[in-house]
CSV table of C-alpha atoms in Angstrom, one decimal:
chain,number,residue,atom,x,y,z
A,920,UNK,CA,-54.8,-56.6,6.7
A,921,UNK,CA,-54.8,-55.7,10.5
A,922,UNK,CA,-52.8,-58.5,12.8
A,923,UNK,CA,-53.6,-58.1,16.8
A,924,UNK,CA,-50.1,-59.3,18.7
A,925,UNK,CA,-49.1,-59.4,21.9
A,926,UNK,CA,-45.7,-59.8,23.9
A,927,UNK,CA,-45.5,-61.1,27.5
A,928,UNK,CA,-42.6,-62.7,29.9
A,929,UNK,CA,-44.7,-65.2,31.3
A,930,UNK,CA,-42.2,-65.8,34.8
A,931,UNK,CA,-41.9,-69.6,34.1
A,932,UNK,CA,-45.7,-70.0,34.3
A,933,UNK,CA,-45.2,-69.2,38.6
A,934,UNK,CA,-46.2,-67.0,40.9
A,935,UNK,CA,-43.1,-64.8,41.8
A,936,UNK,CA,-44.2,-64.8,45.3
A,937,UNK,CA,-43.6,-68.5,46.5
A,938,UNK,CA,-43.7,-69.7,42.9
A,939,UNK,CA,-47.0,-71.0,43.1
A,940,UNK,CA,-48.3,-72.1,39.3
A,941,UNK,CA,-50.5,-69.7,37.1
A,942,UNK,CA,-50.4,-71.9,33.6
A,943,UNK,CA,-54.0,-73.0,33.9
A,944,UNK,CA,-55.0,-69.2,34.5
A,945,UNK,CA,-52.3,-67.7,31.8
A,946,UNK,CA,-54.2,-69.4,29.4
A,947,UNK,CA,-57.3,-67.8,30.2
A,948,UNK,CA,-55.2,-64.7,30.3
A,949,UNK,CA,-54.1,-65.1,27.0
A,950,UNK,CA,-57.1,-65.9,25.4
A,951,UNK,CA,-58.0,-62.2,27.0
A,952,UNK,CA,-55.4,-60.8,24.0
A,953,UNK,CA,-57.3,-62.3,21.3
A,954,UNK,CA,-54.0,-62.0,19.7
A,955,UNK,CA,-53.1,-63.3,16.5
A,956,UNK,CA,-49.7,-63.3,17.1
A,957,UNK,CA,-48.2,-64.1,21.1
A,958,UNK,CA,-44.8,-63.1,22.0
A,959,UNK,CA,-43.4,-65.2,25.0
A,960,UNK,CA,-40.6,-65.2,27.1
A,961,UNK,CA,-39.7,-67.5,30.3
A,962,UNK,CA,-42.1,-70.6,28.5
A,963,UNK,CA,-40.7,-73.3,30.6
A,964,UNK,CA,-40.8,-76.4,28.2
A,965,UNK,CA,-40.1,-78.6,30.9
A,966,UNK,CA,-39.5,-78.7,34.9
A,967,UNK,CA,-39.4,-82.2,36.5
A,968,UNK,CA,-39.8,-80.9,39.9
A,969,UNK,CA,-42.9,-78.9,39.4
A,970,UNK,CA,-44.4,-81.7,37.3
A,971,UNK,CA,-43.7,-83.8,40.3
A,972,UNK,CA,-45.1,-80.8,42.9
A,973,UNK,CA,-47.4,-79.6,40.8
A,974,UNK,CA,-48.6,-82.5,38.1
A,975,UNK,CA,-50.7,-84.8,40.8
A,976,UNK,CA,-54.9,-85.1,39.7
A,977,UNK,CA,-56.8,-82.9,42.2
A,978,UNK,CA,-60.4,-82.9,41.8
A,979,UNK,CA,-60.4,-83.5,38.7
A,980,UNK,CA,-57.7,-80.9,37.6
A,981,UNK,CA,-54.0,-80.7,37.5
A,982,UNK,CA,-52.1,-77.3,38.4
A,983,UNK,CA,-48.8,-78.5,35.9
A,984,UNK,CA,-50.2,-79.6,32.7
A,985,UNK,CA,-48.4,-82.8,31.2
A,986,UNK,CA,-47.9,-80.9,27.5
A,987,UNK,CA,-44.9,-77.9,27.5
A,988,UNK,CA,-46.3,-74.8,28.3
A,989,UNK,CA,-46.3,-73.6,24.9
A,990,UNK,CA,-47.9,-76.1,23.6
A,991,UNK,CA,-50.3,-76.1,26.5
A,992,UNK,CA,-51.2,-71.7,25.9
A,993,UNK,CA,-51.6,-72.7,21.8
A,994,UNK,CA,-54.4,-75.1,22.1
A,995,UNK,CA,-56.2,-76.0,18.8
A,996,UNK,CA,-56.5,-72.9,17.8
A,997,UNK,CA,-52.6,-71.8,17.6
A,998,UNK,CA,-49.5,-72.4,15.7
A,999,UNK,CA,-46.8,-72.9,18.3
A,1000,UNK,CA,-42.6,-72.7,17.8
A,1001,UNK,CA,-40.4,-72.7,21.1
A,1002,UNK,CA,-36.8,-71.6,21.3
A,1003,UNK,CA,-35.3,-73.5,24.0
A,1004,UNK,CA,-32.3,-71.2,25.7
A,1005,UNK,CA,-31.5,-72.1,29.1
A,1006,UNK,CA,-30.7,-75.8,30.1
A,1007,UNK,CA,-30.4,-77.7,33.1
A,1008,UNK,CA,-30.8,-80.6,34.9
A,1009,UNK,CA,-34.6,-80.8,35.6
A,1010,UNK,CA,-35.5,-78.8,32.5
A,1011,UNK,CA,-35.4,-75.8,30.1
A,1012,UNK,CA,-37.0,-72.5,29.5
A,1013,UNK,CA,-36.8,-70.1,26.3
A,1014,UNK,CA,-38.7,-68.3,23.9
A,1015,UNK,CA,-42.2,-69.3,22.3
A,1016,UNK,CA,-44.7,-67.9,19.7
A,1017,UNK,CA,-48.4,-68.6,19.7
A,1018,UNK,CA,-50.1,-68.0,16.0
A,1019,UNK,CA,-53.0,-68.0,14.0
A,1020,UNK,CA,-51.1,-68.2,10.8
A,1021,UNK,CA,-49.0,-70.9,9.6
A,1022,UNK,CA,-45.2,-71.1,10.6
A,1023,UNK,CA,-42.8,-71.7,8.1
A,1024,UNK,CA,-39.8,-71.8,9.3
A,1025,UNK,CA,-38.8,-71.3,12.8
A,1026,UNK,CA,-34.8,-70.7,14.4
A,1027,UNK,CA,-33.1,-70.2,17.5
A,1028,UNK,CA,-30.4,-68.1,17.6
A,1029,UNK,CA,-28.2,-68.3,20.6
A,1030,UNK,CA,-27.0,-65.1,22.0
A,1031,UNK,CA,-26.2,-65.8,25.2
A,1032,UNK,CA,-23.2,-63.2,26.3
A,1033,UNK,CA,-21.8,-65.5,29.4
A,1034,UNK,CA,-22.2,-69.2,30.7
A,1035,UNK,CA,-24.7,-68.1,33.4
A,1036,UNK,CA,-27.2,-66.4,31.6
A,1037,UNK,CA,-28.6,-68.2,28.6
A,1038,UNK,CA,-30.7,-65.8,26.0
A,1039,UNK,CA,-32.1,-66.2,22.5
A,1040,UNK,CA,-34.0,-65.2,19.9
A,1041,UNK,CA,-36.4,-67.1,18.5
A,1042,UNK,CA,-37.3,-66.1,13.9
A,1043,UNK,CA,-40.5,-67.7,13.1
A,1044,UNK,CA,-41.5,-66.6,9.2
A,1045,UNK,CA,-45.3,-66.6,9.3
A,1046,UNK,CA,-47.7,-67.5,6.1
A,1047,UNK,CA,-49.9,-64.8,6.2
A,1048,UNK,CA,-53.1,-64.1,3.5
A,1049,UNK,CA,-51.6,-60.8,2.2
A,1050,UNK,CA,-46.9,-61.4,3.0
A,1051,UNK,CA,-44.5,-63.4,4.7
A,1052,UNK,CA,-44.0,-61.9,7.8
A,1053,UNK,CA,-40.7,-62.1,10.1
A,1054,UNK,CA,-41.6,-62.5,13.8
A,1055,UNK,CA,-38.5,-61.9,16.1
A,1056,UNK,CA,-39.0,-63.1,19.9
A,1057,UNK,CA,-36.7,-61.8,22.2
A,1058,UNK,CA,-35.2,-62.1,25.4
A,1059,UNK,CA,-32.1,-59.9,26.3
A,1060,UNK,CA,-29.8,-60.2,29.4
A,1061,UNK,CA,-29.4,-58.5,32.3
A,1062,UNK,CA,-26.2,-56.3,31.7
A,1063,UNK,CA,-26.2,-53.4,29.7
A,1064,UNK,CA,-22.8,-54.3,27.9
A,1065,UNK,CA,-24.4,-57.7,26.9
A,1066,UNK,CA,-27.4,-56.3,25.9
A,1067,UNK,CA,-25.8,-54.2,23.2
A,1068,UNK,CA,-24.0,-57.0,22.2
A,1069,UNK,CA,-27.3,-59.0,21.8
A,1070,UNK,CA,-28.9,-55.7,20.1
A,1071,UNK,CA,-26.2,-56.3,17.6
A,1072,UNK,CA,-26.9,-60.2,16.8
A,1073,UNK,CA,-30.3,-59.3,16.7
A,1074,UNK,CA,-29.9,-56.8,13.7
A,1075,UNK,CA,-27.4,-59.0,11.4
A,1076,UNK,CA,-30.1,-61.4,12.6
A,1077,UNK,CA,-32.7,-59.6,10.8
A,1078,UNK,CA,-30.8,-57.8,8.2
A,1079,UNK,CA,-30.0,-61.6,6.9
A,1080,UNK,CA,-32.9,-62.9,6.9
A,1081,UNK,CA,-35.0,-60.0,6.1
A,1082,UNK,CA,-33.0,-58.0,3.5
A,1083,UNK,CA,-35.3,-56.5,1.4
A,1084,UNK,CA,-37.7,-54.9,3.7
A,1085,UNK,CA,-40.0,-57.7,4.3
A,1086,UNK,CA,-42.8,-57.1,7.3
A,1087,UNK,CA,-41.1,-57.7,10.6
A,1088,UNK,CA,-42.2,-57.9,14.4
A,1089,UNK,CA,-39.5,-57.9,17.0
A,1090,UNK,CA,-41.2,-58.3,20.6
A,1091,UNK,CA,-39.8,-59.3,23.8
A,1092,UNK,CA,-38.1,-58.3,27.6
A,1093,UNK,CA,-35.3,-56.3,26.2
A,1094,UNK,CA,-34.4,-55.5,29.9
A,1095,UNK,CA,-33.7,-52.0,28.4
A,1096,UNK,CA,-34.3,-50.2,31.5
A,1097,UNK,CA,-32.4,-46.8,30.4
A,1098,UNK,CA,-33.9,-47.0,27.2
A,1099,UNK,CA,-30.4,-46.9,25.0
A,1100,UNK,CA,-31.3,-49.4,22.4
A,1101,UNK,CA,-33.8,-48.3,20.2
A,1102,UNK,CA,-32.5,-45.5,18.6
A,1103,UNK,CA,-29.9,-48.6,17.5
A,1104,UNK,CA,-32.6,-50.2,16.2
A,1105,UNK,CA,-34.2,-47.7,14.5
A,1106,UNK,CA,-31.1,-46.5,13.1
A,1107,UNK,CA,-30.4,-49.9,11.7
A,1108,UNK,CA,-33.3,-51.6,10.6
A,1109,UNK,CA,-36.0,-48.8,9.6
A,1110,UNK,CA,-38.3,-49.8,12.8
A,1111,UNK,CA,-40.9,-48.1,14.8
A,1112,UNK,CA,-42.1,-49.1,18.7
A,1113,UNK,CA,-45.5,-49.2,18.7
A,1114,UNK,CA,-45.5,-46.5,21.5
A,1115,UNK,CA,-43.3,-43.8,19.7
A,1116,UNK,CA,-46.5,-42.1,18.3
A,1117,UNK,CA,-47.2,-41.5,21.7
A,1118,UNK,CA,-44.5,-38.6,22.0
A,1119,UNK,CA,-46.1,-36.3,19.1
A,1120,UNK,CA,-49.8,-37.8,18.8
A,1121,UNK,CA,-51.8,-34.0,17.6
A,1122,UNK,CA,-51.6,-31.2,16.3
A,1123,UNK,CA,-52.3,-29.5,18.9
A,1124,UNK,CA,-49.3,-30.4,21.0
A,1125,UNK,CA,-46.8,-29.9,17.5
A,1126,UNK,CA,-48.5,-26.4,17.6
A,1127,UNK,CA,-47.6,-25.6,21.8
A,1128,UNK,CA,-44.1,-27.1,21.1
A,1129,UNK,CA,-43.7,-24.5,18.0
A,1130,UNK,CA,-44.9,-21.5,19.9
A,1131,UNK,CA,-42.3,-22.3,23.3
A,1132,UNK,CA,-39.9,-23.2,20.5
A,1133,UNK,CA,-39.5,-26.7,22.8
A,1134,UNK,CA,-38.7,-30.2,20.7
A,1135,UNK,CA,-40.9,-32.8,20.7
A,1136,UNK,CA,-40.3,-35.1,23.7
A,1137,UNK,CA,-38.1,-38.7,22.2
A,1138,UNK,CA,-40.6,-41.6,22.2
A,1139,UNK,CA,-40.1,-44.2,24.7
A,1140,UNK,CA,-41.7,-47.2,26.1
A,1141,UNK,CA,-44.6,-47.7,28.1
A,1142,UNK,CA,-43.8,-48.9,31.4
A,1143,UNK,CA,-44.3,-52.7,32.3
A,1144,UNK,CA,-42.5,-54.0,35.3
A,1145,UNK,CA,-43.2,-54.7,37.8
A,1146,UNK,CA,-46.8,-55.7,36.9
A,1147,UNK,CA,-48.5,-54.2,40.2
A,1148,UNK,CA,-47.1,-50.6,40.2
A,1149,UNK,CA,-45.0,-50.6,36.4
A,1150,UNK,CA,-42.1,-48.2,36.4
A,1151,UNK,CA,-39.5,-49.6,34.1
A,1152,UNK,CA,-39.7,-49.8,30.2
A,1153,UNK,CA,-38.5,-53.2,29.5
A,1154,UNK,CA,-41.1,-54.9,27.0
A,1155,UNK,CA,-41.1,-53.7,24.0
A,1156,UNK,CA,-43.0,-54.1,20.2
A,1157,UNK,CA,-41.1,-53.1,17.2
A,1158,UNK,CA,-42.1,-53.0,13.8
A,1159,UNK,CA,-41.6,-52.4,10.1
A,1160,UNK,CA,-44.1,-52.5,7.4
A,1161,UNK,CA,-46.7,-51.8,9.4
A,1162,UNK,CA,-49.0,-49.2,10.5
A,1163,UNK,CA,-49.4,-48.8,14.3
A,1164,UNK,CA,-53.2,-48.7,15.0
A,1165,UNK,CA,-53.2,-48.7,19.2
A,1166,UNK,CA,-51.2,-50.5,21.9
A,1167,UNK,CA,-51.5,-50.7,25.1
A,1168,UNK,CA,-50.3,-52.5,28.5
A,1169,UNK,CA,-52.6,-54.8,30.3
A,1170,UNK,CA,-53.2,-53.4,33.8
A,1171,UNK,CA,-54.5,-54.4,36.6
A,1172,UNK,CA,-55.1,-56.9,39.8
A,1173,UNK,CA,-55.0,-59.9,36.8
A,1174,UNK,CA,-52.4,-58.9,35.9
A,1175,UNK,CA,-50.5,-58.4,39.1
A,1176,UNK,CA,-51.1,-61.9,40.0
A,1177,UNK,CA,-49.8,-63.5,36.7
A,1178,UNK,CA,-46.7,-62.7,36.3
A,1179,UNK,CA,-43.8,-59.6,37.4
A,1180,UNK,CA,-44.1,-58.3,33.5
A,1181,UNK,CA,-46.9,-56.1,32.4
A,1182,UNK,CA,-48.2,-57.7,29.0
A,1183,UNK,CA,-48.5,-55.1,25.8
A,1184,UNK,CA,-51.4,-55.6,23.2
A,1185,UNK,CA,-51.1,-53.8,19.7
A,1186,UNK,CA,-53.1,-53.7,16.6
A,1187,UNK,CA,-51.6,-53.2,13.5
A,1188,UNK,CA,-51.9,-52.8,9.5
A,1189,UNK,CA,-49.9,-54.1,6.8
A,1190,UNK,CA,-48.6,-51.2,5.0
């Protein structure tokens, strides 16, 4: 069974220039994945002041849809879970996950390091045709120290509620912009990102390396942020139980426009 999933930090459904919306056109954009599974981070679930900026009828169409944004992306044709993190006076933001399968169970972890930067984890267990799968969204903070800290929640996470080595897909902004958390994961939880093939992909190249007696190069991330001109490596796809079949980052002007992350598309098969 092949499963098409996606990861993307949506920016609050705003522009980051002059935080204009984009909801109406992320949904188009999404559609564009023809995902079964949608990783998102930054899903506002509600904003007052936007849906009073914003939310007004004009010709016929409104720019801030009435429904939270999660619900808004998922449509009919979407289960939808949301993982509310960060809280304030005219709102919240967090976590969501857009599927084609049945949820059937959904909970938010809290790992938020200090008072002023609110993060979590959202474990959705998806009913799919062939195995349970655990789906892992993920949003880690913007220090390095609390981003290993997170890293850690995020294994005990898994390694309690998938102990036995049951599929799993951990996707998110891990903000991991010196890369020094995968080999963690790796190490921990018997993962692969879906770009590590990428460092040794023929024979050929094994062959060269062997001849200038040179190691392999590590795997690492493709590069997603910022969207116009990617440089860092901070969206990531890992998985376990599953083949990697292709991945790849959405480039382009669309893209540019949408949102400050660079979305990532795999395809993969149940081992």
């Amino acid at each position: 069974m092949k499963i098409r999933v996606a990861t993307y930090n949506i920016h609050k459904g705003v522009s980051s220039v002059r935080g204009l919306p984009r909801v109406h056109a992320l949904k188009q954009a999404i559609t564009l994945f023809d995902a079964d599974v949608v990783f998102l981070q930054e899903v506002q679930g509600k904003h007052d002041r936007n849906a009073a900026r914003f939310g007004a009828e004009e010709h016929g169409h409104k720019h801030w849809p009435e429904a939270s944004q999660h619900e808004f992306f998922a449509g009919p044709e979407h289960h939808t879970a949301y993982g509310m993190n960060a809280v304030y006076d005219h709102g919240h933001h967090g976590n969501a996950l857009l599927s084609k399968y049945p949820i059937a169970s959904q909970t938010n972890h809290d790992v938020s390091d200090h008072a002023y930067e609110q993060r979590g984890i959202l474990h959705c267990v998806l009913n799919t045709p062939k195995a349970d799968v655990h789906c892992y969204v993920v949003h880690l903070g913007l220090f390095e120290a609390g981003r290993g800290r997170q890293t850690q929640a995020l294994i005990d996470a898994v390694l309690a509620s998938a102990p036995n080595g049951e599929p799993v897909i951990i996707a998110g902004d891990f903000n991991d912009w010196r890369n020094t958390l995968s080999d963690k994961l790796r190490n921990a939880l018997g993962v692969v990102e879906v770009f590590d093939q990428r460092a040794s992909n023929s024979a050929l190249g094994d062959l060269v390396r062997t001849l200038a007696r040179r190691q392999a190069k590590a795997p690492v991330p493709a590069r997603t942020f910022p969207a116009a001109l990617p440089w860092f490596r901070l969206d990531r796809i890992y998985v376990r139980g599953f083949q990697v079949e292709g991945a790849q980052v959405m480039h382009g002007t669309l893209w540019a426009k949408l949102s400050d992350h660079a979305p990532i598309v795999s395809v993969l098969k149940l081992a």
